Amino acid sequence: PKRRGRYDSALTFLPAPAYKPHLLGSLQGRSEMETIAALVAKEIYSVSQLKELQQRYDPAACNSGSEGGGTEGSRSQGGRTEEDSSTKFELIEWLLLKDPYRFVNRIVNDAIPDTAAKRYYDEETMSGYRTPGTQPLERAALEALHVAAFGSAGSKKTYDELLDGLLDREHKWSGMLKKSFLASSGAEGEAAAAAPPPAEVVEPAASKAHANLQLILSGEASIGLSLEFLVRSNKTDTLILTGMKKAADQRNSLCHSAIVLAHSLMNAGTTADSFLRDNLEWLSRATNWAKFSATATLGVIHRGHVKQALSLLAPYLPQAGMSASPYSEGGALFALGIIHANHGHSIRAYLLDALRSAGTNEVVQHGCALGIGISMMGSEDEDLYEELKGVLFNDSAVAGEAAALAMGLLMLGSASPKAIEEMLGYAHDTAHEKIIRGLAIGIALCMYGREEEADPLVTTLLHEQDPILRYGAMYTIAFAFAATGSNAALRKCLHVAVSDVSDDVRRAAVIAIGFVLANTPAQCPRVVKLLAESYNPHVRYGSAFAVGISCAGSGSKEALELLTPMLSDPVDYVRQGALLASSMVLMQSADHKADSKLSKHREDLRKVVGDKHEDTMTKFGAIVATGLLDAGGRNVTIGLTSRTGNKIMPAIVGMGIFSHFWFWHPLLLFVSLAFTPTAAIGLNADLRMPQWRFKSGAPPSAFAYPPPTSNEKKEVASTVATASLSTTAKAAKIDKAKKAEAEAAEKAKAAERAEEERVAKEKADLAARDAMLAKLTELHKRGSLSGVLHASLTGVAAKSEGGGAGDAGDAMDTSADAGAAGKPSLEALVGEVREAHARGDISTAAVAAVLKLQPDKADEAEFDFEVLENPSRVLRSQERFCSLLPASRYEPVAKGRTSGVIMLKDTAPDAEEELLPLPAALAAASEAADGGL
């Protein structure tokens, strides 16, 4: 069964089209030997011969199907070519089920006329003939077939290898097998037997394209590209975290946990956890569930790094025979699920085994269930569902809540009547509110994207007496009608928001409006404007969150105007929601002026965190909001829909569960599913990133990263009035005489000082020149500078052309040693760098990194455009300024595409292609894997 996928590729070996409609239906799940036997039986037996074999094995079965035999006889009147292939395969399937080893032995004896080959087969299989599943039987049968086809037998090792890769298209024996199959089918088989085995059955180009297509459709390509971009472009400001750590109350565990969570959001997908490593003593203060959350944050930081996930989390994962903290073990299992979010088939068996081995430890069960749910969402895996249902029925509040949520994630969008009935039934039976809440959200997840199909369930839930189930009805609407703008859904949400007696239900109803209007963010502030002024603080909180969800990353002026009054709301959790929503709206905003909305919001967050008299709940929101504002190394935003308007399922689910951190803080980490990189990543036909640059028509400062935080304190010079005494005039005369003498001595030394300054300037210029050349070499190694341009700028080409003593007086050099080394002067180097930038051969960021090394650099005029390199950060508001450079070698396949993953067409395919070096994420992750935190 573990090689079952190879039966799909077996279709390419079949000699006749008639095999193809029946192979998968009849033979899938069979062993390799039984597959060969069935194909050979199809060639050498007629339907009547197969029925004779059926009668020998079981006469009763043959008599019961006598009417079918008459039908076969009528079909055979036109000749053997009219035999029904489907009937053959049905008979072969019956014979294989009845006695596979007896049938295989019969086929081998009938198919191989050579007596020596049959005798060889009989001698080899005497001991293992009747033992099911023994390899000697299959290997000996293959050897016998090989003797008949090729005249000689192979070694035991050869046939062991053949069994391991029998139907692999790239296996060296595949051509021989095809030849042996064709050998039994007339003239075509004789021609195939006479021809040498083909070197490759499948064209390399087609095989490569198929592999690339699998990478794209499975999501592996986009996950790897996002990870590589976030690692390369990480601009996290750790001084912000350090400032919050110092400002927050050290004795407040909630603020401590909030900073750890904010750190994970700020470094989401970047694999950078240096802040935690530098503050291990501070981190060790996390206990119990805070330790669970702290360990789970590693999954957010390393999200997408699936290849090294187990090695990264090895110090925390459950170990056989070792008992660590159950909170770190549960958190590590949750982190493992986050790393493999929505792509968890590779760790399915591991998590399932961990769930079964957890015993009655509800903390480990909780983390494992969340890991299974987030990694296998939408898979509808019945085995996992049954295991989680068993955990749920144990009626443990902690483990049951996570199991219920995971069951909903597994059945995401399935609308399974069985799952909904079981979950709703248990919600009526249990007395634990945590379990009921998990089941309510799980039921809502089952209806994801179902729209009007969810209406009967919503009606049923709205008539429940339990407010938690009515709460689930609102999230059922949110998931079923997400990003649809449905008027019917909005009417239901607005009605419940003003009529239900439960504050939780009313809050959920308003939040659901944000999901429904996710595709039309401009409408949401107008719809919830009156609700934002409600007397009920839960409704005000919900309106803030709805605006944050629908207008995330948009910088909407209307949304910020609606949120501003709530920042000073008298209720602490309303201020918390307003801070979080404001950060979501301002994500990836590019206006960093002192009087901008973004700068004011950053200052508000800093004040709330540092205010000792502020409520803890508001502080928690401010700290998490700081992490959201700079999420993903300042390179991601929240997006529930794609650029083409399609819904992004993980993002909607992640934001929906994130809104439940109100009840359970570890669920806050689900927001990482909604993070979308604001990037332009160009790929060639091989899905590799070439050296490619494009132009942004705006100045670099227009869409620059936020300026880094500085530890320097601003000092204000104070002016003090100077007292005038009677001796002041006399002292001034004496000073004047002394100054005259000093001036005479100074003039004598002026020439000497000028000479020293000239020599010092030359040394500074040479040092700056060497630093620039070293920087250019570093940029070349990173892939930001082409080899040709690097050779031109550093003088390598001139040196290789034989530059010697005769070049000492060249204008490019200012000294004899510079000419001998073949290096350009500082002035010439700066000029060439600027010219390369003007041509678009080097990015603006690389030019800035080089030019800042100039000594005594004066303030230079800013470029009026920006050259971006692949991959690059491109904000949504920046996309309209982006265009191709005039002489660009690569062009987007989709015209006008300026962000996201961009497939590029090479206009010079015969020229040598310069690719970016291997992913930087490998080095960062290997460093992180060297030791646990």
PDB file of N, CA and C in Angstrom, residues 427-477:
ATOM      1  N   ALA A 427     -22.793  18.481  21.985  1.00  0.00           N
ATOM      2  CA  ALA A 427     -22.903  19.805  22.591  1.00  0.00           C
ATOM      3  C   ALA A 427     -24.122  19.881  23.509  1.00  0.00           C
ATOM      4  N   HIS A 428     -25.178  19.126  23.197  1.00  0.00           N
ATOM      5  CA  HIS A 428     -26.356  19.084  24.067  1.00  0.00           C
ATOM      6  C   HIS A 428     -26.116  18.221  25.298  1.00  0.00           C
ATOM      7  N   ASP A 429     -25.211  17.243  25.190  1.00  0.00           N
ATOM      8  CA  ASP A 429     -25.012  16.293  26.288  1.00  0.00           C
ATOM      9  C   ASP A 429     -24.001  16.771  27.317  1.00  0.00           C
ATOM     10  N   THR A 430     -22.947  17.464  26.885  1.00  0.00           N
ATOM     11  CA  THR A 430     -21.868  17.823  27.810  1.00  0.00           C
ATOM     12  C   THR A 430     -22.247  19.046  28.626  1.00  0.00           C
ATOM     13  N   ALA A 431     -21.592  19.180  29.782  1.00  0.00           N
ATOM     14  CA  ALA A 431     -21.847  20.329  30.654  1.00  0.00           C
ATOM     15  C   ALA A 431     -20.687  21.316  30.644  1.00  0.00           C
ATOM     16  N   HIS A 432     -19.621  21.033  29.896  1.00  0.00           N
ATOM     17  CA  HIS A 432     -18.441  21.898  29.872  1.00  0.00           C
ATOM     18  C   HIS A 432     -18.620  23.003  28.823  1.00  0.00           C
ATOM     19  N   GLU A 433     -18.537  24.243  29.276  1.00  0.00           N
ATOM     20  CA  GLU A 433     -18.681  25.354  28.346  1.00  0.00           C
ATOM     21  C   GLU A 433     -17.553  25.390  27.314  1.00  0.00           C
ATOM     22  N   LYS A 434     -16.352  25.025  27.743  1.00  0.00           N
ATOM     23  CA  LYS A 434     -15.221  25.037  26.814  1.00  0.00           C
ATOM     24  C   LYS A 434     -15.466  24.054  25.668  1.00  0.00           C
ATOM     25  N   ILE A 435     -15.981  22.885  25.969  1.00  0.00           N
ATOM     26  CA  ILE A 435     -16.249  21.891  24.928  1.00  0.00           C
ATOM     27  C   ILE A 435     -17.372  22.381  24.013  1.00  0.00           C
ATOM     28  N   ILE A 436     -18.415  22.959  24.604  1.00  0.00           N
ATOM     29  CA  ILE A 436     -19.532  23.451  23.784  1.00  0.00           C
ATOM     30  C   ILE A 436     -19.044  24.550  22.841  1.00  0.00           C
ATOM     31  N   ARG A 437     -18.173  25.422  23.351  1.00  0.00           N
ATOM     32  CA  ARG A 437     -17.665  26.502  22.500  1.00  0.00           C
ATOM     33  C   ARG A 437     -16.818  25.927  21.366  1.00  0.00           C
ATOM     34  N   GLY A 438     -15.980  24.948  21.676  1.00  0.00           N
ATOM     35  CA  GLY A 438     -15.191  24.308  20.619  1.00  0.00           C
ATOM     36  C   GLY A 438     -16.069  23.639  19.585  1.00  0.00           C
ATOM     37  N   LEU A 439     -17.146  22.975  20.047  1.00  0.00           N
ATOM     38  CA  LEU A 439     -18.065  22.323  19.116  1.00  0.00           C
ATOM     39  C   LEU A 439     -18.822  23.342  18.269  1.00  0.00           C
ATOM     40  N   ALA A 440     -19.188  24.482  18.874  1.00  0.00           N
ATOM     41  CA  ALA A 440     -19.905  25.514  18.122  1.00  0.00           C
ATOM     42  C   ALA A 440     -19.048  26.034  16.972  1.00  0.00           C
ATOM     43  N   ILE A 441     -17.763  26.272  17.245  1.00  0.00           N
ATOM     44  CA  ILE A 441     -16.880  26.744  16.184  1.00  0.00           C
ATOM     45  C   ILE A 441     -16.602  25.621  15.185  1.00  0.00           C
ATOM     46  N   GLY A 442     -16.479  24.384  15.679  1.00  0.00           N
ATOM     47  CA  GLY A 442     -16.262  23.255  14.779  1.00  0.00           C
ATOM     48  C   GLY A 442     -17.411  23.068  13.805  1.00  0.00           C
ATOM     49  N   ILE A 443     -18.644  23.219  14.296  1.00  0.00           N
ATOM     50  CA  ILE A 443     -19.814  23.122  13.412  1.00  0.00           C
ATOM     51  C   ILE A 443     -19.788  24.234  12.371  1.00  0.00           C
ATOM     52  N   ALA A 444     -19.413  25.440  12.802  1.00  0.00           N
ATOM     53  CA  ALA A 444     -19.338  26.563  11.862  1.00  0.00           C
ATOM     54  C   ALA A 444     -18.296  26.307  10.771  1.00  0.00           C
ATOM     55  N   LEU A 445     -17.164  25.703  11.149  1.00  0.00           N
ATOM     56  CA  LEU A 445     -16.115  25.415  10.171  1.00  0.00           C
ATOM     57  C   LEU A 445     -16.590  24.414   9.121  1.00  0.00           C
ATOM     58  N   CYS A 446     -17.431  23.484   9.514  1.00  0.00           N
ATOM     59  CA  CYS A 446     -17.946  22.500   8.549  1.00  0.00           C
ATOM     60  C   CYS A 446     -18.711  23.162   7.416  1.00  0.00           C
ATOM     61  N   MET A 447     -19.256  24.341   7.664  1.00  0.00           N
ATOM     62  CA  MET A 447     -20.073  25.027   6.665  1.00  0.00           C
ATOM     63  C   MET A 447     -19.295  26.109   5.912  1.00  0.00           C
ATOM     64  N   TYR A 448     -17.976  26.067   5.983  1.00  0.00           N
ATOM     65  CA  TYR A 448     -17.177  27.082   5.292  1.00  0.00           C
ATOM     66  C   TYR A 448     -17.497  27.106   3.790  1.00  0.00           C
ATOM     67  N   GLY A 449     -17.807  28.283   3.271  1.00  0.00           N
ATOM     68  CA  GLY A 449     -18.023  28.472   1.842  1.00  0.00           C
ATOM     69  C   GLY A 449     -19.308  27.904   1.301  1.00  0.00           C
ATOM     70  N   ARG A 450     -20.209  27.438   2.157  1.00  0.00           N
ATOM     71  CA  ARG A 450     -21.434  26.778   1.686  1.00  0.00           C
ATOM     72  C   ARG A 450     -22.577  27.750   1.402  1.00  0.00           C
ATOM     73  N   GLU A 451     -22.438  28.989   1.837  1.00  0.00           N
ATOM     74  CA  GLU A 451     -23.416  30.054   1.592  1.00  0.00           C
ATOM     75  C   GLU A 451     -24.834  29.614   1.966  1.00  0.00           C
ATOM     76  N   GLU A 452     -25.785  29.669   1.026  1.00  0.00           N
ATOM     77  CA  GLU A 452     -27.200  29.396   1.360  1.00  0.00           C
ATOM     78  C   GLU A 452     -27.421  27.982   1.885  1.00  0.00           C
ATOM     79  N   GLU A 453     -26.535  27.067   1.571  1.00  0.00           N
ATOM     80  CA  GLU A 453     -26.679  25.699   2.082  1.00  0.00           C
ATOM     81  C   GLU A 453     -26.602  25.666   3.603  1.00  0.00           C
ATOM     82  N   ALA A 454     -26.008  26.674   4.205  1.00  0.00           N
ATOM     83  CA  ALA A 454     -25.874  26.706   5.662  1.00  0.00           C
ATOM     84  C   ALA A 454     -27.094  27.305   6.349  1.00  0.00           C
ATOM     85  N   ASP A 455     -28.038  27.849   5.609  1.00  0.00           N
ATOM     86  CA  ASP A 455     -29.188  28.533   6.222  1.00  0.00           C
ATOM     87  C   ASP A 455     -29.984  27.643   7.179  1.00  0.00           C
ATOM     88  N   PRO A 456     -30.322  26.389   6.829  1.00  0.00           N
ATOM     89  CA  PRO A 456     -31.076  25.560   7.794  1.00  0.00           C
ATOM     90  C   PRO A 456     -30.324  25.352   9.106  1.00  0.00           C
ATOM     91  N   LEU A 457     -29.006  25.138   9.019  1.00  0.00           N
ATOM     92  CA  LEU A 457     -28.231  24.953  10.240  1.00  0.00           C
ATOM     93  C   LEU A 457     -28.203  26.233  11.065  1.00  0.00           C
ATOM     94  N   VAL A 458     -28.074  27.382  10.411  1.00  0.00           N
ATOM     95  CA  VAL A 458     -28.069  28.654  11.131  1.00  0.00           C
ATOM     96  C   VAL A 458     -29.395  28.858  11.855  1.00  0.00           C
ATOM     97  N   THR A 459     -30.470  28.539  11.181  1.00  0.00           N
ATOM     98  CA  THR A 459     -31.790  28.678  11.805  1.00  0.00           C
ATOM     99  C   THR A 459     -31.920  27.772  13.027  1.00  0.00           C
ATOM    100  N   THR A 460     -31.435  26.535  12.886  1.00  0.00           N
ATOM    101  CA  THR A 460     -31.489  25.594  14.016  1.00  0.00           C
ATOM    102  C   THR A 460     -30.694  26.115  15.195  1.00  0.00           C
ATOM    103  N   LEU A 461     -29.495  26.601  14.945  1.00  0.00           N
ATOM    104  CA  LEU A 461     -28.638  27.080  16.031  1.00  0.00           C
ATOM    105  C   LEU A 461     -29.188  28.346  16.673  1.00  0.00           C
ATOM    106  N   LEU A 462     -29.810  29.202  15.883  1.00  0.00           N
ATOM    107  CA  LEU A 462     -30.349  30.445  16.436  1.00  0.00           C
ATOM    108  C   LEU A 462     -31.526  30.193  17.380  1.00  0.00           C
ATOM    109  N   HIS A 463     -32.185  29.049  17.245  1.00  0.00           N
ATOM    110  CA  HIS A 463     -33.317  28.728  18.118  1.00  0.00           C
ATOM    111  C   HIS A 463     -32.879  27.938  19.346  1.00  0.00           C
ATOM    112  N   GLU A 464     -31.571  27.716  19.511  1.00  0.00           N
ATOM    113  CA  GLU A 464     -31.081  27.010  20.690  1.00  0.00           C
ATOM    114  C   GLU A 464     -31.161  27.929  21.913  1.00  0.00           C
ATOM    115  N   GLN A 465     -31.420  27.323  23.060  1.00  0.00           N
ATOM    116  CA  GLN A 465     -31.450  28.101  24.299  1.00  0.00           C
ATOM    117  C   GLN A 465     -30.045  28.439  24.787  1.00  0.00           C
ATOM    118  N   ASP A 466     -29.088  27.563  24.498  1.00  0.00           N
ATOM    119  CA  ASP A 466     -27.712  27.798  24.935  1.00  0.00           C
ATOM    120  C   ASP A 466     -27.113  28.945  24.108  1.00  0.00           C
ATOM    121  N   PRO A 467     -26.674  30.031  24.744  1.00  0.00           N
ATOM    122  CA  PRO A 467     -26.116  31.156  23.980  1.00  0.00           C
ATOM    123  C   PRO A 467     -24.832  30.803  23.232  1.00  0.00           C
ATOM    124  N   ILE A 468     -24.124  29.790  23.713  1.00  0.00           N
ATOM    125  CA  ILE A 468     -22.880  29.415  23.031  1.00  0.00           C
ATOM    126  C   ILE A 468     -23.183  28.849  21.646  1.00  0.00           C
ATOM    127  N   LEU A 469     -24.271  28.095  21.518  1.00  0.00           N
ATOM    128  CA  LEU A 469     -24.643  27.565  20.211  1.00  0.00           C
ATOM    129  C   LEU A 469     -25.167  28.670  19.291  1.00  0.00           C
ATOM    130  N   ARG A 470     -25.859  29.653  19.859  1.00  0.00           N
ATOM    131  CA  ARG A 470     -26.259  30.809  19.035  1.00  0.00           C
ATOM    132  C   ARG A 470     -25.019  31.592  18.596  1.00  0.00           C
ATOM    133  N   TYR A 471     -24.042  31.636  19.477  1.00  0.00           N
ATOM    134  CA  TYR A 471     -22.745  32.224  19.145  1.00  0.00           C
ATOM    135  C   TYR A 471     -22.123  31.485  17.941  1.00  0.00           C
ATOM    136  N   GLY A 472     -22.235  30.145  17.947  1.00  0.00           N
ATOM    137  CA  GLY A 472     -21.755  29.352  16.817  1.00  0.00           C
ATOM    138  C   GLY A 472     -22.526  29.641  15.540  1.00  0.00           C
ATOM    139  N   ALA A 473     -23.803  29.997  15.659  1.00  0.00           N
ATOM    140  CA  ALA A 473     -24.595  30.338  14.473  1.00  0.00           C
ATOM    141  C   ALA A 473     -24.022  31.554  13.766  1.00  0.00           C
ATOM    142  N   MET A 474     -23.555  32.532  14.535  1.00  0.00           N
ATOM    143  CA  MET A 474     -22.980  33.737  13.931  1.00  0.00           C
ATOM    144  C   MET A 474     -21.677  33.406  13.185  1.00  0.00           C
ATOM    145  N   TYR A 475     -20.880  32.534  13.757  1.00  0.00           N
ATOM    146  CA  TYR A 475     -19.650  32.151  13.057  1.00  0.00           C
ATOM    147  C   TYR A 475     -19.938  31.221  11.882  1.00  0.00           C
ATOM    148  N   THR A 476     -21.050  30.511  11.943  1.00  0.00           N
ATOM    149  CA  THR A 476     -21.459  29.738  10.766  1.00  0.00           C
ATOM    150  C   THR A 476     -21.748  30.677   9.601  1.00  0.00           C
ATOM    151  N   ILE A 477     -22.421  31.783   9.884  1.00  0.00           N
ATOM    152  CA  ILE A 477     -22.656  32.790   8.841  1.00  0.00           C
ATOM    153  C   ILE A 477     -21.331  33.385   8.368  1.00  0.00           C
TER     154      ILE A 477
END
